[in-house]
Structures are given as structure tokens and as C-alpha cells.
Coordinates of C-alpha atoms in Angstrom, one line a residue:
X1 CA -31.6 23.1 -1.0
X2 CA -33.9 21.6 1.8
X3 CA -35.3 23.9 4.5
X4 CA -33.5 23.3 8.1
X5 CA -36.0 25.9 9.5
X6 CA -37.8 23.2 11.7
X7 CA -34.2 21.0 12.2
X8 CA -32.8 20.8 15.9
X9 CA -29.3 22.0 15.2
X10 CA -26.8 20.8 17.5
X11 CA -23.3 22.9 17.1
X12 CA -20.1 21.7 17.4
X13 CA -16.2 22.3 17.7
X14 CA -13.5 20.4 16.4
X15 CA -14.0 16.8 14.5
X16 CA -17.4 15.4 14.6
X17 CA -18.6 11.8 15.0
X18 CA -22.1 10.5 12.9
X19 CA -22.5 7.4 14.5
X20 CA -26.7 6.6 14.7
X21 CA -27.1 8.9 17.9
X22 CA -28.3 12.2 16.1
X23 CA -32.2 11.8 14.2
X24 CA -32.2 11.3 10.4
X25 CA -32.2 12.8 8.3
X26 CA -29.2 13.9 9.5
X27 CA -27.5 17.3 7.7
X28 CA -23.4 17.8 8.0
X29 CA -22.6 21.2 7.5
X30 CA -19.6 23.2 7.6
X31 CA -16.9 20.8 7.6
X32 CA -13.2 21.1 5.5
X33 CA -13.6 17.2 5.3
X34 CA -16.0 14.7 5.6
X35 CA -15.2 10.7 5.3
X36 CA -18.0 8.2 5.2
X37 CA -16.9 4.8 6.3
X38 CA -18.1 1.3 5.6
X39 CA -22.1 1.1 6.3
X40 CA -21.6 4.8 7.6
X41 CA -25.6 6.0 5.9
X42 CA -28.3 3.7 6.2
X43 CA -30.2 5.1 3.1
X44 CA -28.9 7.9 0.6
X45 CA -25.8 10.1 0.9
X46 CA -26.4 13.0 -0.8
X47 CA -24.0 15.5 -1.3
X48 CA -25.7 18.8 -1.7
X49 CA -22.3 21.3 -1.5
X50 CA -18.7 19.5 -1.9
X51 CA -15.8 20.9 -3.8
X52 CA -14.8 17.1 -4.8
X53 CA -15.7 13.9 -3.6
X54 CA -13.8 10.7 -3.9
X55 CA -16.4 7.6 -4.0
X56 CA -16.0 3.7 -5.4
X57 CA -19.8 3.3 -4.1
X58 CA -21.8 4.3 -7.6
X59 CA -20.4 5.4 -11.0
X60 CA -20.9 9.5 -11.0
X61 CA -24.3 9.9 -12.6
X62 CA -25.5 6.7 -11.7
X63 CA -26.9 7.9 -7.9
X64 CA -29.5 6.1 -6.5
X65 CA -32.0 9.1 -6.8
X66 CA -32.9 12.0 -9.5
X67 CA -30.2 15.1 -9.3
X68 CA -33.0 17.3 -9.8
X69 CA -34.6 16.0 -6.3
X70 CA -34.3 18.4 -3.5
X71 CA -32.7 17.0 -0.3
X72 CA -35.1 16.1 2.0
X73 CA -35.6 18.4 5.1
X74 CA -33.3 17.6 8.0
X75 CA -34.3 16.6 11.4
X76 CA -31.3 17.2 13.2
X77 CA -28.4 19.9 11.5
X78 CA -24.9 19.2 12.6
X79 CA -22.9 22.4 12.4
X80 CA -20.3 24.6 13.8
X81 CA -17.0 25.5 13.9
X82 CA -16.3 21.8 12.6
X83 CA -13.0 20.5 11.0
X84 CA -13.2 17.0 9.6
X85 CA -17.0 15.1 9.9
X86 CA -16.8 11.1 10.1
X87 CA -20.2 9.1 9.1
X88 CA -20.1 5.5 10.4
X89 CA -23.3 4.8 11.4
X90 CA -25.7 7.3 10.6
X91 CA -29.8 5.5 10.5
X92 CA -31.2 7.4 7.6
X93 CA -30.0 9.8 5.1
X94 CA -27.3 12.2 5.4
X95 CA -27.3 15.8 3.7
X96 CA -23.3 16.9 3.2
X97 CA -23.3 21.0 2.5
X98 CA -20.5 23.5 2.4
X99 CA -18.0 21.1 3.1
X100 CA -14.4 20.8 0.8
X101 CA -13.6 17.0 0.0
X102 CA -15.7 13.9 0.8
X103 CA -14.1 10.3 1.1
X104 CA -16.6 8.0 0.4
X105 CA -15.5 4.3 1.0
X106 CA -16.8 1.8 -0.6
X107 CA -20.2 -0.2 1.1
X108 CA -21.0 3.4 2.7
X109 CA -24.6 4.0 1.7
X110 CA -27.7 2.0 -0.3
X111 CA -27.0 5.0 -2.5
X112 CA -25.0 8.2 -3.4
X113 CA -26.6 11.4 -5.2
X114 CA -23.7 13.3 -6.0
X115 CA -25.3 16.1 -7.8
X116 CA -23.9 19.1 -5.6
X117 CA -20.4 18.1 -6.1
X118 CA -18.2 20.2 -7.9
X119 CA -16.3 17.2 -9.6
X120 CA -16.5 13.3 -8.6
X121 CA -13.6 10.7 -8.5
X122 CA -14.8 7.4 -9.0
X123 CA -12.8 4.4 -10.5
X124 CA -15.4 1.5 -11.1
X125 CA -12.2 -0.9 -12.2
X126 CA -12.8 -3.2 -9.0
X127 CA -13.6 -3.6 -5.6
X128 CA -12.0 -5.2 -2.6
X129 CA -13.5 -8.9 -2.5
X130 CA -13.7 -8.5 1.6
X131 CA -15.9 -5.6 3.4
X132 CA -12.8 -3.2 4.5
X133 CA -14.7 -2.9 7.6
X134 CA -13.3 -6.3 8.7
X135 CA -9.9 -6.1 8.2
X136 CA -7.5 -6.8 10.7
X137 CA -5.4 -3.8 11.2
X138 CA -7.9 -0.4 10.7
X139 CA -7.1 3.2 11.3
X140 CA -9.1 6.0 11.5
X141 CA -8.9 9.9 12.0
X142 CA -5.9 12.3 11.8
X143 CA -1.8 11.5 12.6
X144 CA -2.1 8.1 13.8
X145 CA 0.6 5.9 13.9
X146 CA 0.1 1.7 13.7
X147 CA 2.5 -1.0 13.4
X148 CA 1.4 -4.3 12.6
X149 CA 3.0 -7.8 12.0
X150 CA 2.2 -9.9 9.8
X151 CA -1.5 -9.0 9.5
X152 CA -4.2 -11.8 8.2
X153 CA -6.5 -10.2 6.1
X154 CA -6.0 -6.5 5.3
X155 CA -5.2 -3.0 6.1
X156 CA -7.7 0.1 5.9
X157 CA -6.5 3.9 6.9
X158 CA -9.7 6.4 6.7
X159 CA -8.6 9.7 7.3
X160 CA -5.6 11.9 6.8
X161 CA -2.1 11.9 7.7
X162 CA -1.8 8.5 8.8
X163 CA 1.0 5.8 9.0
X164 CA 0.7 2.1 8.8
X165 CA 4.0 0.1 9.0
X166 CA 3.4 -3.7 8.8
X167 CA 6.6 -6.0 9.4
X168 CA 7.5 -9.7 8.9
X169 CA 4.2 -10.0 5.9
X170 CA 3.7 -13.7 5.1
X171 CA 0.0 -13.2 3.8
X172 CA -1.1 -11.9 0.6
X173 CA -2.7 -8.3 1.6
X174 CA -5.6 -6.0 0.5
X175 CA -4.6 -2.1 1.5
X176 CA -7.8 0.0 1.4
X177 CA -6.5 3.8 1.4
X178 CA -9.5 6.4 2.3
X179 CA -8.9 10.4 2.3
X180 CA -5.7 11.9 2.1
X181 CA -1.7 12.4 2.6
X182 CA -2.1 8.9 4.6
X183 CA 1.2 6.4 3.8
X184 CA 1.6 2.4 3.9
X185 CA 4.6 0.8 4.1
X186 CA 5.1 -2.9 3.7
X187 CA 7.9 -4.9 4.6
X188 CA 7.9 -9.2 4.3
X189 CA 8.7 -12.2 2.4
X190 CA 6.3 -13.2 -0.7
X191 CA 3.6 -10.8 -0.3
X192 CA 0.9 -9.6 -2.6
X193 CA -0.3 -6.5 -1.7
X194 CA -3.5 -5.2 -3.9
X195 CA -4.6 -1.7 -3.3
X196 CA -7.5 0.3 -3.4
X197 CA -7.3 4.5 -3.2
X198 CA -10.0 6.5 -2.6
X199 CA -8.8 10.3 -2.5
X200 CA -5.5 12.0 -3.5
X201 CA -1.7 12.2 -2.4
X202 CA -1.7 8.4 -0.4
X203 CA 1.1 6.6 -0.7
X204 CA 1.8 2.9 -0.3
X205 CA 5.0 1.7 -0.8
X206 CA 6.7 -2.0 -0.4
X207 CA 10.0 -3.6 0.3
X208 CA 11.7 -5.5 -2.7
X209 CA 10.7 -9.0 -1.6
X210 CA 6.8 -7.6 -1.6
X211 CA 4.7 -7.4 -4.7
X212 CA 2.0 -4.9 -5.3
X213 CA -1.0 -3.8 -7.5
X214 CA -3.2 -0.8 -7.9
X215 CA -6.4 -2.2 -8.3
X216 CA -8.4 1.2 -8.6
X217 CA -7.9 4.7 -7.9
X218 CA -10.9 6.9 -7.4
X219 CA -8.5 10.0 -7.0
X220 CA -5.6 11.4 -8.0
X221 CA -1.9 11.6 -7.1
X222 CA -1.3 8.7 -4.9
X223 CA 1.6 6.9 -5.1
X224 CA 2.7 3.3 -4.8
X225 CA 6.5 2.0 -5.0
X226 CA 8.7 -0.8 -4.8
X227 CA 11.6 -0.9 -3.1
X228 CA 14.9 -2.7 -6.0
X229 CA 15.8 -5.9 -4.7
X230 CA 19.5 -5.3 -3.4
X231 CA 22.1 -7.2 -5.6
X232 CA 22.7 -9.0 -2.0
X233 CA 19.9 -10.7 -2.9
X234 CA 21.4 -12.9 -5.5
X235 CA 24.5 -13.3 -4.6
X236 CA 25.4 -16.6 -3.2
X237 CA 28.7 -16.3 -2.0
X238 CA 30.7 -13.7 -2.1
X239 CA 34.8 -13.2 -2.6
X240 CA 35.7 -13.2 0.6
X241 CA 34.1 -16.4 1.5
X242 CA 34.6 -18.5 -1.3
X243 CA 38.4 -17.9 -0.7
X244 CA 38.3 -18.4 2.7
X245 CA 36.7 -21.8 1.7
X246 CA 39.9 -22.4 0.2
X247 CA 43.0 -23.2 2.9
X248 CA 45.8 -25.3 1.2
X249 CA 45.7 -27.0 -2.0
X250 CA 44.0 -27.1 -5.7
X251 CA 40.9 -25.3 -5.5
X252 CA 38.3 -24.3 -8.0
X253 CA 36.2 -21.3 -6.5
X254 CA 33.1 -20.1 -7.4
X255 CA 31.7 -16.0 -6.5
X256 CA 29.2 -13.6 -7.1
X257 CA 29.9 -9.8 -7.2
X258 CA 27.2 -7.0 -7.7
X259 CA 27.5 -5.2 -11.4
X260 CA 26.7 -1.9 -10.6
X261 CA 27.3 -1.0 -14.1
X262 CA 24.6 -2.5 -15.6
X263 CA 21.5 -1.8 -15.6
X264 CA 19.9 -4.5 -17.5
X265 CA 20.7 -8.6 -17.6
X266 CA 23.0 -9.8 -20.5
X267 CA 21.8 -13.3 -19.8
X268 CA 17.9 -12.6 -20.4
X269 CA 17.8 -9.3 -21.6
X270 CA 15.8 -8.0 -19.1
X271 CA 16.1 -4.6 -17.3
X272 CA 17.1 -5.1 -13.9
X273 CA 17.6 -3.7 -10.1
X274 CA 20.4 -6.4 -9.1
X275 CA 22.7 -7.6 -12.4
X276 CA 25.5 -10.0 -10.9
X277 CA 28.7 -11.3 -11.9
X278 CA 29.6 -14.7 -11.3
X279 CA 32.9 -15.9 -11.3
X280 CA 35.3 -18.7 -10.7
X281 CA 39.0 -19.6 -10.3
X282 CA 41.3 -22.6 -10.6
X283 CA 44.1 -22.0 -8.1
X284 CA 46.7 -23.2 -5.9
X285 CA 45.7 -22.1 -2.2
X286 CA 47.5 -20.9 0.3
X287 CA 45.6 -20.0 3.4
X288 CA 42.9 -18.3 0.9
X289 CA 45.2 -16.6 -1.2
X290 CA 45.9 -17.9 -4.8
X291 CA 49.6 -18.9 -5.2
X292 CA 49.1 -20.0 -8.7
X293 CA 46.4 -19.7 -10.9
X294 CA 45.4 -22.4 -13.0
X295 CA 42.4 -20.7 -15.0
X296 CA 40.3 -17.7 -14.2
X297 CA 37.0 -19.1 -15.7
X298 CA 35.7 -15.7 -17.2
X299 CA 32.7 -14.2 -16.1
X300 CA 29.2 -14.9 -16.7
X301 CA 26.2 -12.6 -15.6
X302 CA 22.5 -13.1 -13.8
X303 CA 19.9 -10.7 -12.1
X304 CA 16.7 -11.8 -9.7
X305 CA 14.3 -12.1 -13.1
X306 CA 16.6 -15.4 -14.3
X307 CA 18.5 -16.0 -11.3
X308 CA 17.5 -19.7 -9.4
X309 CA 18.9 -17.9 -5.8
X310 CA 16.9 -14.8 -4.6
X311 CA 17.1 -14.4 -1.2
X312 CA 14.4 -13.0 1.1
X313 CA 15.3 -10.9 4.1
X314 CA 13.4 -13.3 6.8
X315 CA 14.1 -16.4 8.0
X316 CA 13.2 -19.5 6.1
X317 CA 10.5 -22.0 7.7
X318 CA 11.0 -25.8 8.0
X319 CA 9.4 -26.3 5.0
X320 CA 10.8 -23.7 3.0
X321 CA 14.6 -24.7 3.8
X322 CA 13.7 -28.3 2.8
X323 CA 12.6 -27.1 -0.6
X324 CA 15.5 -24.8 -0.6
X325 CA 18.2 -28.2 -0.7
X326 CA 16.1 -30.4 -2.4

């Protein structure tokens, strides 16, 4: 444990900000939780009292110094009555004590010594390919609240208890989830959504038209789902309008109806959220109603795995509804 004894110690209340105005080393004590954002140290993190700490930085036991080194002696000691501690721009080291959780996103230091952790969460499975930092729709803190539409790039939350909704998604999206109890929802049209957690109890989840990915999880016990695609989705026409199709005369109808009794295809076998029926009739018409009926046609079956017509819930483009008739 390094020797504050000659350390200016500046006390504060409430959340706390390290941002490159305080003299490093820099020690952070005292807080329930600290989150380290992108570039937040400019040298070593090292984490000499944490319950856990959730980090995609370095592989736990592959810090960037000797466990057995003592912290070096602070020049300035941030303490108090504190409640959460954010490092985003701290010019030297950083010395985390007493504190309960540490978020740790990835890019945050030259190196993390994690040796005065109780236990480390790190998942070394990948990385985002673009520095978080840069994304186009970022949160940060406690209880925020951010809508978004159709965001470019990505979206990073750092913190807790925060709410991204983004709307109308066209672009393939990386979701960077930092601390905890945060939640992501995405709605659009032929998304890709690949996500990165880095604590415990996050959720993201997606609309049915919206695919998604856990690429790592340096945590535990967050959450991503995906919305069924509605049996709406297939259906082409429905009952109502095919026969309304048909006034007077010799028709042969085709409709789609939802199976809610099955739940998986019997035309590919697959399990399935939205199993159809499609049928048709050979009638005589009267205004839409069948006066005589010439031959039912059976009943055949199709889900959105083998189905040629799955409808999104946005409107199509120029392009897209040319392809669509072609």
C-alpha cells in the first residue's frame, strides 16, 4: 500500500470527475463505483482495493507491471464522501482503493495491474474494431435517457441505469455496454448489432427485423434478446382481402393466415416464431362471398426461415421496392 502521507488530498461529495486537472499520480479512494473510460489513465491503472472489476483491457494476470510492486506514492488523493468515480483523462497513473466495482473499458490505460481485486471479469474473445470513444451516440453517468435514429457507427453507455432507444436502424451497429443495470433497445430494418459487455445485469435487446451478437462479455448476467418476428410478417394477403379482391365471377383466391399452433415449419423443419398457412379457393363470387365452390385447394405451410416474403416494419426505398417486383 503506497504512503499518501505527503499527497495533497482534495475531498469530495457526490460523483467525481478524473479528467487531467488533479497531479499524477492520482489516488481514487472511497468510491461504490469507479468507471474508467476510453484513454481515461495515461500510464498504469492499478487497482490496489476493488471487490470486482470488469476489464477487456489485459487478460487478468497479464498486467503491465509485477503484482508484488507497491503502488507508487500519490501526489494528489481524491477522497470523500464519493459515490461513483469516472477516469477519462487522468495524465499519469491512477491508484483505485476501497472502492466496490470497477468498469474498465476497453483502450483505458497503457496497462492494468489488477492485483488488489478481489475477482476480475475479463473476456479476451474480441474487441470492438472502432475506438468506442468515437461512436456516434455516447452516454455516460447515472439515469440518462437518449434516443437516437438511425445512428452511423455505434452506441456506448458508461455508467449505470441508463437507456438508449435507437429508431428507424439502417446501419449495421457496434453496442459497447460499460458498468451496470444500463438497457439498449434497437428497433430497424436489416441491422446487425454486435455487442460488447463490460460488467453485469446490462441488457440489450432488438426488434425482430434486427439481428444481434454477443461478441464478449467480461461480466456476468447481462442479457440480450430478440424480439419473434410477428406472423404479420409473412403473410401476404390476408382473408379479408383476397376476398374482397373477388366481386362477381370465377375466382381462384389465394391467403395467408397465422398458425398459432405450431411452433415449428412443416415445410423446412425448422423451429419457428411465425408458421403460416397458405390457402386458396376456386369459387363463384358474389360481391366477395363464395356462392359456389369449385375446389378449396388444401393448405400448405411457410415461416420467415423459408418464406420468399418477410416484411420489415419500415418503409421500403426506391431501390429496395424495385428489387422487391423484379
Amino acid at each position: 500500500m503506497s504512503d499518501t502521507s505527503d499527497a495533497s488530498t482534495e475531498r469530495y461529495s457526490g460523483d467525481v470527475r478524473l479528467a487531467g486537472s488533479h497531479e499524477a499520480p492520482v489516488g481514487l479512494r472511497g468510491a461504490a463505483d469507479v468507471f474508467v473510460g476510453p484513454d481515461g489513465v495515461a500510464g498504469t491503472l492499478r487497482l490496489a482495493d476493488a471487490e470486482y472489476v470488469y476489464t477487456d483491457v489485459v487478460p487478468p494476470g497479464d498486467g503491465g507491471n509485477d503484482p508484488t510492486e507497491s503502488a507508487p506514492d500519490a501526489a494528489t488523493e481524491v477522497t470523500g464522501d464519493i459515490e461513483d468515480g469516472y477516469v477519462e483523462g487522468a495524465t499519469g497513473d491512477v491508484v483505485i482503493r476501497g472502492v466496490e466495482d470497477v468498469f474498465v473499458a476497453g483502450g483505458a490505460a497503457e496497462a492494468i495491474d489488477p492485483a488488489g481485486a478481489e475477482q476480475v471479469f475479463h473476456d479476451g474473445a474480441a474487441t470492438p474494431t472502432a475506438d468506442p470513444a468515437g461512436y456516434d451516440v455516447t452516454v455516460t453517468g447515472w439515469d440518462h435517457t437518449r434516443d437516437a435514429r438511425d445512428p452511423r457507427d455505434g452506441v456506448s453507455v458508461r455508467g449505470a441505469k441508463n437507456t438508449v432507444e435507437v429508431t428507424e436502424g439502417k446501419h449495421d451497429l457496434t453496442v459497447y455496454v460499460v458498468g451496470w443495470d444500463n438497457e439498449v433497445r434497437i428497433e430497424g430494418r436489416g441491422v446487425d448489432a454486435t455487442v460488447f459487455f463490460v460488467g453485469r445485469d446490462n441488457r440489450v435487446s432488438v426488434g425482430p427485423y434486427v439481428s444481434v451478437t454477443t461478441a464478449a462479455e467480461s461480466g456476468f448476467d447481462n442479457v440480450v434478446d430478440s424480439d419473434p418476428v410477428p406472423p404479420e410478417a409473412v403473410v401476404q394477403t390476408s382473408k379479408e382481402e383476397a376476398h374482397a379482391d373477388a366481386t362477381i365471377g370465377r375466382h381462384r383466391i389465394t391467403w395467408q393466415e397465422p398458425a398459432p399452433d405450431k411452433d415449428w415449419c412443416p415445410n423446412c423443419g425448422e423451429d419457428a416464431d411465425a408458421v403460416i398457412a397458405r390457402r386458396q379457393k376456386d369459387a363463384l363470387f358474389l360481391f366477395g362471398t363464395a356462392v359456389r365452390t369449385y375446389d378449396d385447394g388444401g393448405v400448405s405451410y411457410e415461416c420467415e426461415r423459408c418464406s420468399r416474403h418477410v416484411a420489415g416494419d419500415v418503409a421500403l426505398d426506391a431501390d429496395e421496392r424495385r428489387d422487391a417486383l423484379r
